[in-house]
Coordinates of C-alpha atoms in Angstrom, one line a residue:
Chain A
M1 CA -187.0 84.0 -9.8
T2 CA -187.0 87.2 -7.7
I3 CA -184.7 87.7 -4.8
N4 CA -187.5 86.9 -2.4
E5 CA -188.6 83.8 -4.2
I6 CA -185.0 82.5 -3.9
Q7 CA -184.9 83.4 -0.2
D8 CA -188.2 81.5 0.3
E9 CA -186.9 78.5 -1.5
L10 CA -183.8 78.5 0.7
I11 CA -186.0 78.7 3.8
E12 CA -188.1 75.8 2.6
E13 CA -185.0 73.7 2.0
F14 CA -183.7 74.4 5.5
E15 CA -187.1 73.4 7.0
L16 CA -186.3 69.8 6.1
F17 CA -183.4 69.6 8.5
G18 CA -184.1 68.1 11.8
D19 CA -181.2 69.5 13.8
W20 CA -178.3 71.9 13.7
M21 CA -175.9 69.2 12.6
E22 CA -177.9 68.5 9.4
K23 CA -178.2 72.2 8.8
Y24 CA -174.5 72.8 9.1
E25 CA -173.7 69.8 7.0
N26 CA -175.9 71.4 4.3
V27 CA -174.0 74.7 4.7
I28 CA -170.7 72.9 4.4
Q29 CA -172.0 71.1 1.3
M30 CA -173.0 74.3 -0.3
G31 CA -169.6 75.7 0.5
K32 CA -168.0 72.8 -1.3
E33 CA -170.3 73.2 -4.3
L34 CA -169.6 76.9 -4.8
P35 CA -168.0 77.3 -8.2
V36 CA -164.2 77.8 -7.8
I37 CA -163.3 81.5 -8.3
D38 CA -160.7 82.2 -10.9
V39 CA -157.3 82.8 -9.3
Q40 CA -157.0 86.2 -10.9
Y41 CA -159.9 87.4 -8.8
K42 CA -158.4 86.3 -5.5
K43 CA -156.4 89.5 -5.4
E44 CA -155.9 91.9 -2.5
E45 CA -158.5 94.5 -3.7
N46 CA -161.2 91.8 -3.8
L47 CA -160.4 90.7 -0.3
I48 CA -163.0 91.5 2.4
K49 CA -161.1 91.1 5.6
G50 CA -163.1 89.6 8.4
C51 CA -161.3 89.1 11.6
Q52 CA -160.8 85.4 11.1
A53 CA -162.1 84.1 7.8
K54 CA -161.1 85.7 4.5
V55 CA -163.7 86.4 1.8
W56 CA -162.9 87.3 -1.8
L57 CA -165.7 88.9 -3.8
H58 CA -165.7 89.8 -7.5
A59 CA -168.5 91.3 -9.4
D60 CA -169.3 91.7 -13.1
Y61 CA -172.1 93.7 -14.8
K62 CA -173.6 92.0 -17.8
D63 CA -176.9 92.6 -19.7
G64 CA -178.4 94.7 -16.9
K65 CA -177.5 92.2 -14.2
V66 CA -174.8 91.9 -11.6
L67 CA -173.0 88.6 -11.4
F68 CA -171.1 87.8 -8.2
M69 CA -168.3 85.4 -7.6
A70 CA -166.8 84.7 -4.2
D71 CA -164.6 82.4 -2.2
S72 CA -163.5 82.0 1.4
D73 CA -160.8 80.1 3.2
A74 CA -163.3 78.8 5.8
I75 CA -165.8 76.3 4.6
I76 CA -168.8 77.4 6.7
T77 CA -168.2 81.0 5.7
K78 CA -168.0 79.7 2.1
G79 CA -171.3 78.0 2.5
L80 CA -172.9 81.1 3.8
V81 CA -171.3 83.1 1.0
S82 CA -172.7 80.7 -1.5
M83 CA -176.2 81.2 -0.1
V84 CA -175.9 85.0 -0.4
I85 CA -174.7 84.7 -3.9
R86 CA -177.5 82.4 -4.8
V87 CA -179.9 85.0 -3.6
L88 CA -178.3 88.2 -4.9
S89 CA -176.4 87.2 -8.0
N90 CA -177.9 87.6 -11.5
H91 CA -180.2 90.4 -10.5
A92 CA -180.6 94.0 -11.5
P93 CA -178.6 96.5 -9.4
E94 CA -181.7 98.2 -8.1
E95 CA -183.1 94.9 -6.9
I96 CA -179.9 94.1 -5.0
V97 CA -179.8 97.5 -3.4
A98 CA -183.4 97.2 -2.2
A99 CA -183.1 93.5 -1.0
D100 CA -184.0 92.7 2.5
L101 CA -182.0 89.5 3.3
Y102 CA -184.4 87.9 5.8
F103 CA -183.4 84.4 4.9
V104 CA -180.3 84.3 7.1
D105 CA -182.5 84.8 10.2
R106 CA -185.2 82.5 9.0
V107 CA -182.9 79.5 8.3
G108 CA -181.5 79.9 11.8
L109 CA -178.1 81.2 10.9
R110 CA -178.6 84.7 12.3
E111 CA -175.6 84.4 14.7
H112 CA -173.4 84.5 11.7
L113 CA -174.4 88.1 11.0
S114 CA -173.3 89.3 14.4
M115 CA -170.2 91.5 14.8
T116 CA -168.5 89.0 17.1
R117 CA -168.6 86.3 14.5
S118 CA -166.1 88.4 12.5
N119 CA -166.5 86.1 9.5
G120 CA -166.7 88.8 6.9
L121 CA -170.2 87.8 5.9
L122 CA -171.8 91.1 7.0
S123 CA -169.0 93.1 5.3
M124 CA -169.6 91.0 2.1
I125 CA -173.3 91.8 2.0
K126 CA -172.5 95.5 2.5
Q127 CA -169.9 95.3 -0.3
M128 CA -172.3 93.6 -2.7
K129 CA -174.9 96.3 -2.1
M130 CA -172.4 99.0 -2.5
Y131 CA -171.2 97.5 -5.8
A132 CA -174.8 97.4 -7.0
M133 CA -175.3 100.9 -5.9
A134 CA -172.2 102.1 -7.8
I135 CA -173.4 100.4 -11.0
Q136 CA -176.9 101.9 -10.5
S137 CA -175.6 105.4 -10.3
K138 CA -173.2 104.8 -13.3
V139 CA -176.1 103.5 -15.4
K140 CA -178.3 106.5 -14.4
A141 CA -175.4 109.0 -15.3
N142 CA -175.2 107.5 -18.8
Chain B
M1 CA -152.2 55.3 38.8
N2 CA -154.0 56.9 35.8
T3 CA -154.4 60.6 35.2
A4 CA -158.0 60.7 36.3
T5 CA -157.1 59.3 39.8
I6 CA -154.3 61.8 40.2
I7 CA -156.7 64.6 39.3
A8 CA -159.4 63.3 41.7
Q9 CA -156.8 63.4 44.5
E10 CA -155.6 66.9 43.7
I11 CA -159.0 68.6 43.7
P12 CA -161.4 66.2 45.5
D13 CA -163.9 69.1 46.0
I14 CA -164.2 70.0 42.3
E15 CA -168.0 69.8 42.4
K16 CA -168.0 72.3 45.3
I17 CA -165.6 74.6 43.4
R18 CA -167.9 74.4 40.3
R19 CA -170.8 75.5 42.4
D20 CA -168.9 78.7 43.3
F21 CA -169.2 79.7 39.6
P22 CA -172.9 80.2 38.8
I23 CA -172.3 80.8 35.1
L24 CA -171.1 77.2 34.7
D25 CA -174.8 76.2 35.0
T26 CA -175.5 77.8 31.6
K27 CA -177.0 75.7 28.9
V28 CA -176.1 76.2 25.3
N29 CA -178.3 74.6 22.6
G30 CA -179.7 72.5 25.5
R31 CA -176.2 71.2 26.5
P32 CA -174.2 72.2 29.5
L33 CA -171.7 75.0 28.7
I34 CA -168.1 73.9 28.6
Y35 CA -166.0 77.0 29.1
F36 CA -162.5 76.5 27.6
D37 CA -161.9 80.2 26.9
N38 CA -160.2 81.0 30.2
A39 CA -157.2 82.6 28.6
A40 CA -159.5 85.3 27.2
S41 CA -161.4 85.8 30.4
T42 CA -162.1 83.7 33.5
Q43 CA -165.5 83.2 35.1
K44 CA -166.3 84.8 38.5
P45 CA -167.1 83.0 41.7
W46 CA -169.9 84.0 44.0
Q47 CA -167.3 85.4 46.4
V48 CA -166.4 88.1 43.7
I49 CA -170.0 88.6 42.5
K50 CA -171.2 89.2 46.1
A51 CA -168.2 91.5 46.8
I52 CA -169.4 93.7 43.9
E53 CA -172.9 93.8 45.4
H54 CA -171.5 94.4 48.9
Y55 CA -169.5 97.4 47.6
Y56 CA -172.6 99.1 46.1
T57 CA -174.9 98.3 49.0
N58 CA -172.5 99.1 51.8
L59 CA -169.5 101.1 50.8
N60 CA -170.1 103.1 47.6
S61 CA -168.4 106.5 47.9
N62 CA -165.4 108.2 46.4
V63 CA -162.1 107.2 47.9
H64 CA -159.2 109.1 49.6
R65 CA -160.5 112.7 50.0
G66 CA -163.7 112.3 51.9
V67 CA -163.8 112.9 55.6
H68 CA -167.2 111.2 56.0
Y69 CA -168.0 107.7 57.2
L70 CA -168.6 106.0 53.8
S71 CA -165.6 107.5 52.2
Q72 CA -163.4 106.2 55.0
K73 CA -164.9 102.7 54.7
A74 CA -164.5 102.7 50.9
T75 CA -160.9 104.0 51.2
D76 CA -160.1 101.3 53.8
A77 CA -161.4 98.6 51.6
F78 CA -159.6 100.0 48.6
E79 CA -156.3 100.2 50.3
A80 CA -156.8 96.8 51.9
S81 CA -157.1 95.4 48.4
R82 CA -153.8 97.1 47.4
R83 CA -152.1 95.3 50.3
K84 CA -153.7 92.0 49.2
V85 CA -152.3 92.5 45.6
A86 CA -148.9 93.5 47.0
S87 CA -148.8 90.4 49.2
F88 CA -150.1 88.2 46.3
I89 CA -147.1 89.0 44.2
N90 CA -144.9 89.6 47.3
A91 CA -144.1 93.3 46.5
E92 CA -141.8 94.9 49.0
H93 CA -144.0 98.0 49.3
D94 CA -147.8 98.4 48.9
Y95 CA -147.1 101.7 47.0
E96 CA -145.3 99.8 44.2
V97 CA -148.8 98.5 43.2
I98 CA -150.5 100.8 40.8
F99 CA -154.1 100.2 39.7
T100 CA -154.9 100.6 36.0
G101 CA -157.6 99.6 33.6
G102 CA -155.9 96.4 32.7
T103 CA -152.7 94.8 31.3
T104 CA -152.9 96.9 28.2
E105 CA -153.1 100.1 30.1
S106 CA -150.3 99.1 32.4
I107 CA -148.0 98.4 29.4
N108 CA -149.0 101.7 27.8
L109 CA -148.3 103.5 31.0
V110 CA -144.8 102.1 31.2
A111 CA -144.2 102.6 27.4
H112 CA -145.2 106.3 27.9
S113 CA -143.7 107.2 31.2
F114 CA -140.6 105.0 31.2
G115 CA -140.1 105.8 27.5
K116 CA -140.4 109.5 28.1
Q117 CA -137.7 109.5 30.8
F118 CA -135.3 106.8 29.6
V119 CA -135.6 106.2 25.9
K120 CA -133.9 108.3 23.2
A121 CA -133.0 108.1 19.5
C122 CA -131.2 104.9 18.5
D123 CA -132.0 103.1 21.7
T124 CA -133.5 99.6 21.6
I125 CA -136.5 98.0 23.2
I126 CA -136.6 94.2 23.2
I127 CA -139.8 92.1 23.0
S128 CA -140.4 88.6 21.8
S129 CA -142.1 86.8 18.9
L130 CA -144.7 85.5 21.4
E131 CA -146.1 88.8 22.3
H132 CA -149.8 89.9 22.4
H133 CA -150.4 93.0 20.3
S134 CA -150.7 94.9 23.6
N135 CA -147.0 94.3 24.2
I136 CA -146.0 95.2 20.6
V137 CA -148.0 98.2 19.6
P138 CA -147.2 100.5 22.6
W139 CA -143.5 100.0 21.9
Q140 CA -143.9 100.6 18.2
I141 CA -145.6 103.9 19.0
L142 CA -142.8 104.8 21.4
C143 CA -140.0 103.8 18.9
E144 CA -141.6 105.8 16.2
E145 CA -141.9 108.8 18.4
K146 CA -138.3 108.5 19.7
N147 CA -136.7 107.1 16.6
A148 CA -135.7 104.1 18.6
Q149 CA -135.7 100.5 17.4
L150 CA -137.8 97.5 18.4
K151 CA -136.0 94.1 18.4
V152 CA -137.8 90.8 18.6
I153 CA -136.5 87.6 20.2
P154 CA -137.0 84.7 17.7
I155 CA -138.5 81.3 18.6
N156 CA -138.0 77.7 17.6
E157 CA -140.7 75.5 16.0
K158 CA -141.9 74.5 19.5
G159 CA -142.7 78.1 20.3
E160 CA -139.8 78.5 22.7
L161 CA -137.6 81.6 22.9
L162 CA -134.1 81.3 21.4
M163 CA -132.1 82.4 24.4
D164 CA -128.7 82.6 22.5
A165 CA -130.2 85.0 20.1
F166 CA -131.6 87.0 23.1
K167 CA -128.2 87.1 24.7
A168 CA -126.6 88.4 21.5
M169 CA -129.2 91.2 21.4
L170 CA -128.3 92.7 24.8
D171 CA -126.0 95.6 23.9
E172 CA -125.7 99.0 25.4
T173 CA -128.5 100.5 23.3
V174 CA -131.1 98.3 25.0
K175 CA -133.2 100.3 27.5
L176 CA -135.9 97.7 28.4
V177 CA -136.8 94.1 27.8
S178 CA -140.6 93.5 27.8
V179 CA -141.8 89.9 27.4
N180 CA -144.7 87.8 28.4
Y181 CA -144.3 85.3 31.2
V182 CA -146.7 82.9 29.5
S183 CA -147.7 83.1 25.9
N184 CA -151.5 83.6 25.5
S185 CA -151.6 81.9 22.1
L186 CA -149.3 78.9 22.7
G187 CA -149.1 78.6 26.5
T188 CA -145.3 78.6 26.5
I189 CA -143.9 79.5 29.9
N190 CA -140.8 81.6 29.2
P191 CA -137.6 81.2 31.1
V192 CA -138.2 84.6 32.8
R193 CA -135.6 84.1 35.6
E194 CA -132.8 83.6 33.0
I195 CA -134.2 86.6 31.0
I196 CA -134.1 88.8 34.0
E197 CA -130.6 87.6 35.1
L198 CA -129.2 88.1 31.6
A199 CA -130.7 91.6 31.2
H200 CA -129.7 92.7 34.7
S201 CA -126.1 91.6 34.1
K202 CA -126.1 94.4 31.6
N203 CA -128.1 96.7 33.9
I204 CA -131.2 96.5 31.6
P205 CA -134.6 96.5 33.4
V206 CA -137.2 93.9 32.5
M207 CA -141.0 94.1 32.3
L208 CA -143.1 90.9 32.5
D209 CA -146.6 90.8 30.9
A210 CA -148.0 88.3 33.5
A211 CA -151.6 88.5 32.2
Q212 CA -151.4 84.7 31.5
A213 CA -149.3 83.8 34.5
V214 CA -150.7 85.0 37.8
Q215 CA -153.8 82.9 37.6
H216 CA -151.8 79.7 37.0
M217 CA -148.7 79.8 39.3
P218 CA -147.3 81.7 42.3
V219 CA -145.4 84.8 41.2
D220 CA -143.0 86.5 43.5
V221 CA -141.6 89.8 42.2
Q222 CA -138.9 90.1 44.7
E223 CA -137.6 86.6 44.1
L224 CA -137.8 87.2 40.3
D225 CA -136.2 90.6 40.9
V226 CA -138.4 91.9 38.0
D227 CA -138.6 95.6 37.5
F228 CA -142.2 95.8 36.2
L229 CA -144.9 93.2 36.2
V230 CA -148.4 93.7 34.8
F231 CA -151.6 91.7 34.8
S232 CA -155.5 92.0 34.6
G233 CA -158.2 91.4 37.1
H234 CA -160.6 89.6 34.7
K235 CA -158.2 86.8 33.9
L236 CA -157.7 86.3 37.6
Y237 CA -161.4 85.5 38.4
G238 CA -162.0 89.2 39.2
P239 CA -163.9 92.0 37.4
T240 CA -163.1 93.5 34.0
G241 CA -161.6 97.0 33.7
I242 CA -159.1 96.6 36.5
G243 CA -155.4 95.9 36.1
V244 CA -152.2 96.1 38.0
L245 CA -148.9 97.6 37.3
Y246 CA -146.2 96.6 39.8
G247 CA -143.0 98.6 39.5
K248 CA -139.9 98.8 41.6
E249 CA -140.0 102.0 43.6
K250 CA -136.7 103.3 42.1
W251 CA -138.2 103.2 38.6
L252 CA -141.7 104.5 39.4
N253 CA -140.2 107.5 41.3
Q254 CA -138.1 108.5 38.3
M255 CA -140.9 108.2 35.8
P256 CA -143.2 111.1 35.0
P257 CA -147.0 110.7 35.4
Y258 CA -149.0 109.1 32.7
Q259 CA -152.2 111.1 33.0
G260 CA -153.0 114.4 34.7
G261 CA -156.0 115.0 36.9
G262 CA -157.4 114.5 40.3
E263 CA -155.7 112.3 42.9
M264 CA -152.3 112.3 41.2
I265 CA -151.4 115.9 42.4
K266 CA -150.0 117.4 45.5
T267 CA -150.6 121.1 44.8
V268 CA -151.9 122.8 41.7
T269 CA -151.6 126.4 40.7
F270 CA -152.0 127.7 37.2
E271 CA -148.3 128.2 37.1
K272 CA -147.0 124.8 38.4
T273 CA -148.3 121.5 39.7
T274 CA -146.4 119.2 42.0
Y275 CA -147.2 115.5 41.8
N276 CA -148.4 113.2 44.5
E277 CA -146.4 110.4 45.9
L278 CA -146.6 106.7 44.9
P279 CA -148.9 105.1 44.1
F280 CA -151.2 108.0 43.6
K281 CA -148.9 109.8 41.1
F282 CA -150.0 107.2 38.5
E283 CA -153.7 107.0 39.5
A284 CA -155.3 110.1 38.0
G285 CA -159.1 110.5 38.4
T286 CA -161.6 108.5 40.4
P287 CA -160.4 104.9 40.2
H288 CA -162.4 101.7 39.4
I289 CA -163.1 101.4 43.1
E290 CA -165.4 98.3 43.0
G291 CA -162.9 96.7 40.6
V292 CA -160.0 97.3 43.0
I293 CA -161.9 96.0 46.0
C294 CA -163.1 92.9 44.1
I295 CA -159.7 92.0 42.7
G296 CA -158.9 91.6 46.4
A297 CA -161.9 89.3 46.8
A298 CA -160.7 87.3 43.8
I299 CA -157.2 87.0 45.4
D300 CA -158.8 85.8 48.7
Y301 CA -160.7 83.1 46.7
I302 CA -157.6 81.9 44.9
N303 CA -155.5 81.9 48.0
E304 CA -158.1 79.8 49.7
I305 CA -157.7 77.1 47.0
G306 CA -154.0 77.6 46.7
L307 CA -152.1 78.5 43.6
E308 CA -149.7 75.5 43.9
K309 CA -152.7 73.2 43.9
I310 CA -154.3 75.1 41.0
D311 CA -151.0 74.8 39.1
R312 CA -150.7 71.1 39.6
Y313 CA -154.4 70.4 38.7
E314 CA -154.4 72.6 35.6
H315 CA -151.2 70.9 34.5
E316 CA -152.9 67.5 34.7
L317 CA -155.8 68.9 32.7
L318 CA -153.3 70.1 30.1
E319 CA -151.6 66.7 29.9
Y320 CA -154.9 64.8 29.7
A321 CA -156.2 67.1 26.9
T322 CA -153.0 66.9 24.9
E323 CA -152.9 63.1 25.2
K324 CA -156.6 62.7 24.2
L325 CA -156.3 65.3 21.3
S326 CA -153.2 63.5 20.0
E327 CA -155.4 60.6 19.0
I328 CA -157.2 62.7 16.4
E329 CA -155.9 62.2 12.9
G330 CA -154.5 65.2 11.2
I331 CA -154.2 67.3 14.3
K332 CA -151.3 69.7 14.5
F333 CA -150.4 71.3 17.8
I334 CA -149.1 74.8 17.6
G335 CA -146.8 75.4 20.5
T336 CA -145.3 72.3 22.0
A337 CA -142.9 73.9 24.5
D338 CA -141.5 71.7 27.2
N339 CA -142.8 74.1 29.8
K340 CA -146.4 75.1 29.2
A341 CA -149.4 76.6 31.1
S342 CA -152.9 75.0 30.5
V343 CA -153.4 76.2 26.9
V344 CA -153.7 73.9 23.9
S345 CA -153.5 75.5 20.5
F346 CA -154.0 73.4 17.4
N347 CA -155.3 73.1 13.9
L348 CA -156.9 70.2 12.0
E349 CA -155.4 69.4 8.6
N350 CA -156.9 71.5 5.8
I351 CA -159.6 72.9 8.1
H352 CA -159.9 76.5 9.0
P353 CA -159.9 77.1 12.8
Y354 CA -162.9 79.3 12.5
D355 CA -165.0 76.4 11.2
V356 CA -164.0 74.2 14.1
G357 CA -165.0 77.0 16.5
V358 CA -168.5 77.3 14.9
I359 CA -169.1 73.5 15.2
L360 CA -167.8 73.4 18.8
D361 CA -170.1 76.3 19.7
Q362 CA -173.0 74.2 18.6
F363 CA -172.0 71.6 21.1
G364 CA -171.9 74.3 23.8
I365 CA -168.1 74.3 23.9
A366 CA -166.5 77.8 24.1
V367 CA -163.0 77.9 22.7
R368 CA -161.3 80.8 21.0
T369 CA -160.3 80.7 17.3
G370 CA -158.3 83.1 15.3
H371 CA -155.0 84.9 15.8
H372 CA -155.5 85.6 19.5
C373 CA -154.1 89.1 19.0
T374 CA -150.7 87.7 18.0
Q375 CA -150.7 88.2 14.3
P376 CA -146.9 88.3 13.9
L377 CA -146.7 84.9 15.8
M378 CA -149.3 83.4 13.4
D379 CA -147.3 84.7 10.5
I380 CA -144.2 82.8 11.8
F381 CA -146.2 79.6 11.8
A382 CA -147.7 80.6 8.4
I383 CA -151.3 80.0 9.6
P384 CA -154.4 82.2 9.8
G385 CA -154.9 81.2 13.4
T386 CA -155.5 78.3 15.7
V387 CA -158.2 76.7 17.8
R388 CA -157.3 77.4 21.4
A389 CA -158.6 75.6 24.4
S390 CA -157.5 77.1 27.7
F391 CA -158.3 75.5 31.0
A392 CA -159.1 76.7 34.5
F393 CA -159.3 74.8 37.8
Y394 CA -163.1 74.5 37.5
N395 CA -162.7 72.5 34.3
T396 CA -162.8 68.7 34.4
T397 CA -161.5 65.7 32.5
V398 CA -165.2 64.8 31.7
E399 CA -165.5 68.2 29.9
I400 CA -162.3 67.5 28.0
D401 CA -163.7 64.1 26.9
I402 CA -166.8 65.9 25.5
F403 CA -164.6 68.5 23.9
V404 CA -162.4 65.9 22.2
A405 CA -165.5 64.1 20.9
G406 CA -166.6 67.5 19.6
V407 CA -163.4 68.1 17.8
K408 CA -163.6 64.6 16.2
K409 CA -167.1 65.4 15.0
A410 CA -166.0 68.7 13.6
A411 CA -163.1 67.0 11.8
S412 CA -165.5 64.5 10.2
M413 CA -168.0 67.2 9.2
L414 CA -165.5 69.6 7.8
G415 CA -162.9 67.3 6.4

């Protein structure tokens, strides 16, 4: 599936929810289901410091694709992180760099991307793109 | 008599008071806004909002130097406000009231000007574990510059200062004690009279960060005999960007200016400048005129209700909220001092405070989550932050009931 196909799938899933509570319950559930990140990756250099919630991000490059792993100490943030990983992980660096993450707005979670939310989500997306960009230039150089 | 009856007796005109605050009619997600973030900033009554409009429609002009009609009117209103502030905290002289941009600027002013004059290498400044970053960082900058040291009064598990430890810290190297009157994160009301007496017995001056105090209880600088006291307009139902530094004349006169510019000078030549008298020496540049005038309007409004009444009512709200929240399984209060202002800080077991804040926001309830600009204090409790609900006199027990139900729902969703 392409990045946009996954985004559209997520949007469709969220359309099923009647109210904000069901929507957030789903986000929380996704947070709980996010595969546990290996302790060795929860190190200082993988930490994206938001003002309140901590987010750890680790990336691997394998067979031309970037694989992301992440965790957060706040469950709603973790749910949001899990959505971003579902969309961006396991894609080629150039696809990740070019991705327009419209799903956050479309599923009605746009407020989580605002600066005042300070949940590290915005920084995490930037970090993922930068990582993909770094790999892209490395691959080109070789 | 139950709590609700007592509250009803204290503020029988609560609905009338709420009508003074137009923003309280806001709907969030279709629900009425419940504003429990008053320790961060309070809402403004019509009396203040109209005073802002009145200034720009009737008085707008630069103050102090103009000979024309409008400048006179603006200056009169500006200086009348200084007298209101002086009377509000019972300063002996109006010129001991300096207008600044806020509490943070007031503290920076003292750290800079007092520090320049009185602090040298190996001297000590004392603060407490409860301080806001605003009352930590300016002193760290000063201490680094002067090679002086910063000492911190420890606290117990309830969030109360350990006064014996404080006593032991008061040696001849201490040049200033700067502590908050009320903790913004925990609500602890510090024993400031005792702190001042102890420090004064060793001839050490004291500064009180009263940003979380003046809106909750009457404060009398002469009765306290405090040397400096600072607070902000926006936490006192007034505008943002305006703050107060009260300083005893004897200290302010000895301190060099903070910033250079217009207003603060007497004569300027390229060789030498002489400085203006108090309070103007510390008010360089065109001030926040409308802010100054409207902090006066806010004080008028508060005086009309009465701070003693506000104090009693908010205390009832605090007790009511604490009692109701205690029923929630897994709740842990952070800050359980015997003497508290209307601030409740807590965490739910194994739940990040940020998550609780997100859910409460969906219910239209505004609380603050995080470290509240007191990271060292959060480190002492070994937590990333807390959920903080802070009440003002326009809040009600009905709102607290909805809030408690919201917290319960958040606990069940997130647990």
